[in-house]
Backbone as numpy.savetxt, mean C-alpha at the origin, in Angstrom:
# Nx Ny Nz CAx CAy CAz Cx Cy Cz
-2.80 -2.62 26.51 -1.93 -2.31 25.44 -1.70 -4.31 25.15
-1.05 -4.04 23.54 -1.11 -5.22 22.29 0.41 -6.14 23.01
0.19 -6.86 22.35 1.43 -8.10 22.78 2.31 -7.69 21.30
3.17 -7.80 21.78 4.16 -7.48 20.12 4.18 -8.48 19.22
4.30 -8.47 18.10 4.01 -9.40 17.26 5.19 -10.33 17.47
5.19 -11.77 17.09 5.80 -12.53 17.33 6.49 -13.09 15.39
7.09 -13.76 14.97 7.49 -14.66 13.78 6.99 -15.72 13.92
5.83 -15.72 12.47 5.23 -17.17 12.33 3.50 -16.47 12.89
3.65 -15.62 13.35 1.77 -16.03 14.59 0.98 -15.17 13.83
0.48 -14.76 13.02 -0.14 -14.29 12.57 -1.12 -13.06 13.37
-1.83 -12.31 12.54 -1.93 -10.94 12.79 -3.54 -11.67 12.97
-4.05 -10.98 13.59 -5.64 -11.58 13.35 -6.10 -10.22 12.42
-7.04 -11.00 11.57 -7.66 -9.40 10.44 -8.93 -9.13 11.01
-8.47 -7.10 10.42 -8.94 -5.54 10.52 -10.69 -6.79 10.49
-12.01 -6.54 11.31 -13.44 -6.72 10.63 -13.83 -6.33 9.20
-14.69 -6.81 8.65 -15.19 -5.76 7.74 -15.93 -4.92 7.51
-15.61 -3.63 7.14 -16.27 -2.77 7.29 -18.24 -2.71 7.27
-18.66 -1.80 8.19 -20.09 -2.26 7.95 -20.60 -1.06 6.43
-19.87 -0.53 5.71 -20.07 0.59 5.43 -19.20 1.24 4.90
-18.95 2.54 4.92 -16.97 3.24 4.09 -15.68 2.64 4.60
-14.83 2.34 4.29 -13.39 1.95 4.82 -14.03 3.32 6.13
-12.64 2.84 7.38 -12.95 4.01 8.26 -10.82 3.94 8.05
-10.62 4.38 7.27 -9.00 4.54 6.75 -8.26 4.47 7.98
-8.41 5.61 9.24 -7.95 6.08 10.23 -7.61 4.75 10.99
-9.09 3.49 11.17 -8.57 2.84 12.13 -8.07 1.89 11.64
-7.62 1.92 9.93 -7.58 0.63 8.90 -5.35 0.96 9.94
-5.04 2.51 9.01 -4.25 2.56 9.39 -3.37 1.71 10.65
-4.39 2.07 11.88 -4.10 1.33 13.45 -3.49 0.46 13.75
-4.67 -0.28 12.34 -4.26 -2.00 12.60 -3.21 -2.12 11.57
-2.72 -1.66 10.88 -2.01 -2.38 9.85 -0.64 -1.88 10.80
-0.90 -1.16 11.53 1.20 -0.39 12.53 1.07 -1.94 13.35
-0.23 -2.37 13.68 -0.38 -3.60 14.68 -0.07 -4.73 14.40
-0.23 -4.71 12.99 -0.48 -5.90 11.74 0.89 -5.85 11.80
1.97 -5.00 11.46 3.06 -4.93 10.19 3.50 -3.30 11.35
4.82 -3.87 11.97 4.84 -3.08 13.28 6.07 -1.99 12.41
6.38 -1.98 11.32 7.39 -1.25 10.23 6.96 -0.27 9.56
5.55 0.47 9.83 4.36 0.79 9.58 4.33 1.97 10.32
4.96 1.61 11.78 4.52 2.84 12.54 6.00 3.96 12.32
6.72 3.22 11.64 7.96 3.99 11.87 8.57 5.35 10.18
7.62 4.98 9.42 7.23 5.27 7.68 7.16 5.96 7.51
6.53 7.07 8.88 6.08 8.74 8.52 4.21 8.94 7.88
3.58 7.47 7.92 2.20 8.16 7.06 1.22 9.27 8.01
1.59 10.07 7.37 0.43 11.62 7.94 -1.32 10.73 7.16
-1.08 10.12 6.47 -2.98 10.26 6.00 -3.12 9.18 4.72
-3.96 9.14 5.02 -4.27 7.80 4.31 -5.96 8.19 3.37
-6.33 8.34 1.72 -7.46 8.84 1.25 -7.75 8.03 0.47
-9.25 8.01 -0.15 -9.24 6.69 -1.11 -10.21 7.85 -2.37
-9.44 7.95 -3.61 -10.39 8.71 -4.71 -10.90 7.48 -5.76
-12.03 7.51 -5.74 -12.59 6.30 -6.79 -11.05 4.81 -7.05
-10.51 4.41 -7.56 -9.46 3.34 -7.46 -8.32 3.91 -7.60
-7.90 5.34 -6.56 -6.64 5.93 -6.22 -6.59 5.97 -5.01
-5.44 5.01 -4.58 -5.33 5.30 -2.70 -3.85 6.23 -2.96
-4.87 7.55 -1.55 -3.45 8.44 -1.44 -2.53 8.42 -0.20
-1.55 8.52 -0.14 -0.52 8.34 1.07 -0.03 9.89 1.30
-0.46 10.79 2.72 0.87 11.89 2.72 1.43 11.10 3.87
3.13 11.29 3.24 4.43 10.99 4.23 4.97 12.42 4.26
5.41 11.50 5.93 6.63 12.97 6.19 8.00 12.07 5.73
9.30 13.45 5.71 10.83 13.03 4.62 11.49 12.24 6.17
11.06 13.03 6.68 12.36 12.85 8.44 12.50 11.46 8.60
11.27 10.24 8.73 11.90 9.00 9.30 11.99 8.95 8.25
12.66 8.91 6.75 12.93 8.29 6.13 14.32 8.42 5.06
14.89 9.76 5.72 16.26 10.54 5.72 17.07 9.43 5.16
17.96 9.83 4.53 19.07 9.30 4.22 20.45 9.77 4.32
22.07 9.53 4.15 23.16 10.25 4.58 23.09 11.66 3.78
22.26 11.38 2.73 22.77 12.43 2.32 21.58 14.23 2.43
20.83 13.57 3.49 19.46 14.50 3.20 18.27 14.26 2.95
17.72 13.01 1.82 16.86 13.33 0.95 16.57 11.88 1.31
15.30 11.20 0.65 14.20 9.76 0.69 15.65 9.14 0.58
15.67 7.82 1.69 16.66 6.93 1.35 15.58 5.76 0.36
16.06 5.69 -0.94 15.95 4.35 -1.45 14.75 3.44 -1.12
16.04 2.76 0.51 15.12 1.44 0.42 13.92 1.77 1.10
13.48 2.66 1.99 12.19 3.04 2.58 11.42 3.52 2.09
11.55 4.34 0.80 10.32 4.52 -0.53 9.72 3.51 -1.21
11.35 1.91 -1.14 10.85 1.38 -1.94 9.69 0.32 -1.27
9.96 0.35 0.47 9.27 -0.28 1.00 7.84 0.85 0.98
8.28 1.43 0.86 6.15 2.09 1.02 5.01 1.95 0.07
6.23 2.27 -0.95 5.43 1.81 -2.37 4.86 0.02 -2.58
5.88 -0.37 -1.59 5.44 -1.89 -1.43 4.23 -1.85 -0.68
4.32 -1.72 0.01 3.08 -1.49 1.19 2.49 -0.74 0.80
2.39 0.42 0.02 0.65 0.95 -0.64 0.23 -0.03 -1.51
0.56 -0.78 -2.31 0.13 -2.10 -3.64 -0.41 -2.63 -2.17
-0.09 -3.61 -1.32 -0.57 -4.17 -0.84 -1.86 -3.56 -0.02
-1.84 -2.78 0.86 -3.22 -2.00 0.82 -3.71 -1.39 0.39
-3.28 -1.20 -1.30 -4.59 -1.09 -2.25 -5.45 -2.15 -1.72
-5.03 -3.39 -2.43 -6.09 -4.91 -2.68 -6.24 -4.59 -2.25
-5.60 -4.69 -0.25 -6.08 -5.68 0.74 -7.67 -4.77 1.00
-7.66 -2.65 0.76 -9.06 -2.21 0.99 -10.11 -2.51 -0.18
-9.41 -2.18 -1.69 -10.21 -2.88 -2.63 -10.76 -4.44 -2.21
-10.34 -5.18 -1.64 -10.95 -6.79 -1.10 -12.17 -6.58 0.03
-12.04 -5.55 0.66 -12.63 -5.55 2.11 -14.10 -4.44 1.21
-13.37 -3.90 0.21 -14.87 -2.91 -0.48 -15.95 -3.60 -0.95
-15.18 -5.08 -1.16 -16.27 -6.10 -2.40 -16.80 -7.16 -0.82
-16.09 -6.42 -0.04 -17.33 -7.30 1.10 -16.26 -9.55 1.55
-14.94 -8.88 0.94 -13.93 -10.41 1.28 -12.78 -10.18 2.06
-12.62 -10.86 3.00 -11.03 -10.58 3.62 -10.28 -11.53 2.84
-8.78 -11.46 2.30 -8.39 -12.53 1.65 -6.76 -12.07 1.88
-5.82 -13.43 1.55 -4.56 -12.55 1.61 -3.86 -12.53 0.45
-2.93 -11.06 0.62 -2.46 -10.64 -0.56 -1.21 -10.73 -0.19
-0.26 -10.80 -0.96 1.06 -10.59 -1.16 1.62 -9.25 -2.89
2.91 -9.50 -2.44 3.16 -8.88 -3.80 4.25 -10.05 -4.05
4.08 -9.74 -5.64 4.85 -11.34 -6.83 5.44 -10.59 -6.86
5.65 -9.12 -7.41 7.13 -8.42 -8.25 6.83 -7.40 -8.23
7.71 -6.65 -7.46 8.07 -4.97 -7.90 8.79 -4.56 -8.73
9.14 -3.38 -8.77 10.06 -2.73 -9.13 9.94 -1.01 -9.42
11.48 -0.66 -9.42 10.94 0.78 -8.88 12.29 1.44 -10.29
11.31 2.99 -10.10 12.33 3.49 -10.88 12.72 5.55 -10.53
13.48 4.96 -9.79 14.04 6.66 -9.05 14.15 7.68 -9.93
13.52 8.93 -10.03 13.66 9.50 -11.30 14.00 11.27 -10.52
14.26 11.31 -9.10 14.55 12.46 -8.46 14.82 12.24 -7.22
15.34 13.54 -6.44 15.90 13.46 -5.05 14.38 13.68 -4.48
14.09 12.93 -3.62 12.94 13.34 -2.28 13.40 14.40 -1.20
13.29 15.14 -1.29 13.26 16.38 -0.81 12.85 17.55 0.52
11.96 16.94 0.33 10.38 17.28 1.18 9.38 16.11 1.70
8.37 16.48 2.54 7.32 15.22 3.08 6.79 15.14 1.49
6.03 14.23 0.71 5.75 13.82 0.08 4.19 13.15 -0.28
3.77 12.39 -1.33 2.51 11.92 -1.14 2.45 10.90 -1.99
2.14 9.31 -1.99 2.09 8.39 -2.61 0.90 8.04 -3.16
0.94 7.49 -4.30 -0.30 7.80 -4.89 -0.10 6.41 -5.61
-1.60 5.59 -5.68 -1.31 4.24 -5.75 -2.98 3.86 -6.62
-2.54 4.15 -7.87 -3.87 2.88 -8.50 -3.92 1.71 -9.48
-4.38 1.26 -10.03 -4.00 0.17 -11.10 -3.66 0.84 -12.50
-2.85 -0.18 -12.63 -1.35 0.14 -14.02 -2.82 0.04 -14.99
-3.63 -0.16 -15.59 -5.10 -0.80 -16.58 -5.90 -0.67 -15.93
-6.60 0.01 -16.83 -8.84 0.59 -15.92 -9.07 -0.42 -15.73
-8.94 -1.43 -16.71 -9.43 -2.54 -16.14 -9.12 -3.46 -15.25
-8.07 -3.54 -14.70 -7.13 -4.35 -13.89 -8.68 -4.52 -12.40
-8.65 -4.13 -12.71 -10.18 -4.42 -11.36 -11.35 -5.22 -11.41
-11.59 -4.69 -12.60 -13.00 -5.89 -13.26 -11.71 -7.59 -13.64
-10.47 -7.28 -14.28 -9.90 -8.74 -15.07 -9.65 -8.92 -13.57
-9.39 -8.99 -12.34 -9.04 -9.67 -10.89 -10.62 -9.99 -10.56
-12.32 -9.22 -10.48 -12.90 -9.73 -10.15 -13.15 -11.14 -11.12
-13.29 -10.57 -12.24 -13.30 -11.87 -12.62 -12.29 -13.27 -12.45
-11.33 -13.31 -12.23 -10.14 -14.21 -11.91 -10.61 -14.72 -11.07
-10.93 -13.58 -9.48 -11.48 -14.72 -8.18 -12.93 -15.36 -8.73
-13.35 -15.07 -9.32 -14.64 -15.81 -9.14 -14.43 -17.03 -10.46
-13.81 -17.28 -11.26 -13.57 -18.19 -12.18 -11.97 -19.06 -11.25
-11.07 -18.08 -10.71 -10.46 -19.19 -10.26 -9.53 -19.41 -8.48
-10.81 -18.86 -8.42 -10.48 -18.53 -6.49 -9.06 -17.56 -5.92
-8.53 -17.01 -7.19 -7.51 -16.02 -6.92 -7.04 -15.84 -8.13
-5.92 -14.06 -7.69 -5.51 -13.55 -9.02 -5.32 -12.51 -8.87
-4.36 -11.80 -9.72 -3.47 -10.70 -9.26 -4.05 -9.95 -10.58
-3.66 -7.85 -9.45 -3.69 -7.39 -10.39 -2.46 -6.40 -10.37
-1.85 -5.78 -11.63 -1.07 -5.40 -11.70 -1.07 -3.43 -11.30
-0.53 -3.35 -10.12 -0.33 -1.10 -9.57 0.73 -0.76 -9.92
0.21 0.73 -9.64 1.49 1.38 -9.94 1.29 2.62 -9.08
2.46 3.04 -8.87 2.78 3.98 -7.35 3.58 5.18 -7.60
3.23 6.22 -7.94 4.06 7.07 -8.09 3.84 8.15 -6.60
5.26 8.37 -6.70 5.91 9.73 -5.59 5.97 10.78 -5.34
5.20 11.85 -5.52 5.45 13.41 -5.45 5.92 13.53 -4.42
6.98 15.01 -4.50 7.46 16.01 -4.03 7.12 17.23 -4.30
5.95 17.93 -4.26 5.17 19.40 -4.79 5.03 18.18 -5.65
5.21 19.19 -7.00 4.73 18.72 -8.19 5.44 17.79 -8.99
6.48 17.71 -7.75 7.37 16.46 -9.10 7.60 15.25 -8.94
7.23 14.61 -9.75 7.42 13.20 -9.69 9.23 12.55 -9.58
9.00 12.22 -8.48 10.63 11.59 -7.76 10.47 10.10 -7.76
9.13 9.21 -7.50 9.80 7.78 -7.77 8.29 6.86 -9.00
8.89 6.36 -9.67 7.19 5.68 -9.95 7.99 3.88 -9.80
6.99 3.19 -9.19 6.84 1.83 -8.92 6.10 0.82 -9.38
6.19 -0.37 -9.66 4.64 -1.35 -10.08 5.41 -1.85 -9.57
3.95 -3.44 -9.03 3.78 -4.71 -8.58 3.28 -5.09 -8.76
3.01 -6.43 -8.70 2.19 -7.19 -9.52 2.00 -7.59 -8.04
0.40 -7.83 -7.75 -0.05 -8.29 -6.50 -0.95 -9.03 -6.16
-0.83 -10.21 -5.73 -1.50 -11.60 -6.35 -2.09 -11.75 -4.49
-3.87 -12.65 -4.85 -4.95 -12.27 -4.00 -4.66 -14.26 -4.01
-4.55 -14.64 -3.26 -4.37 -16.10 -2.44 -5.94 -16.97 -2.50
-5.73 -18.16 -3.33 -7.25 -18.50 -2.57 -7.78 -18.86 -0.98
């Protein structure tokens, strides 16, 4: 059993993978590093090219109306962007601190059932620009877009700027 997290004490980093990322192991580590992750209803993660996809259960994020609670959905989109950058860095063979610098959300339709979150760079050249900034300055930012779908309905679109620290 692991010791509960304590304020001000960083959680140990997950060792870099020696091949493709094991997303199950990453999700387990994520739940230890950020305790609230275990209550977000993440059923699974997948990567396709420059896209990170999560499948989520609605029940842990219900509001008083029986639909998705905006605060929980916002936390999920912010976390997913952080995970995208962290996983991207790990695929480059590096482990760095990542923080969200800016985030915004647009709620389009109510979330009424289990859903999926899709996260990708806001611009196709985003990863290449981030690589160049990291090489040039040792730090950089990337803009990501998260889209939440309930079935085929787009319910939420979020945008975030994530910083990789030196």
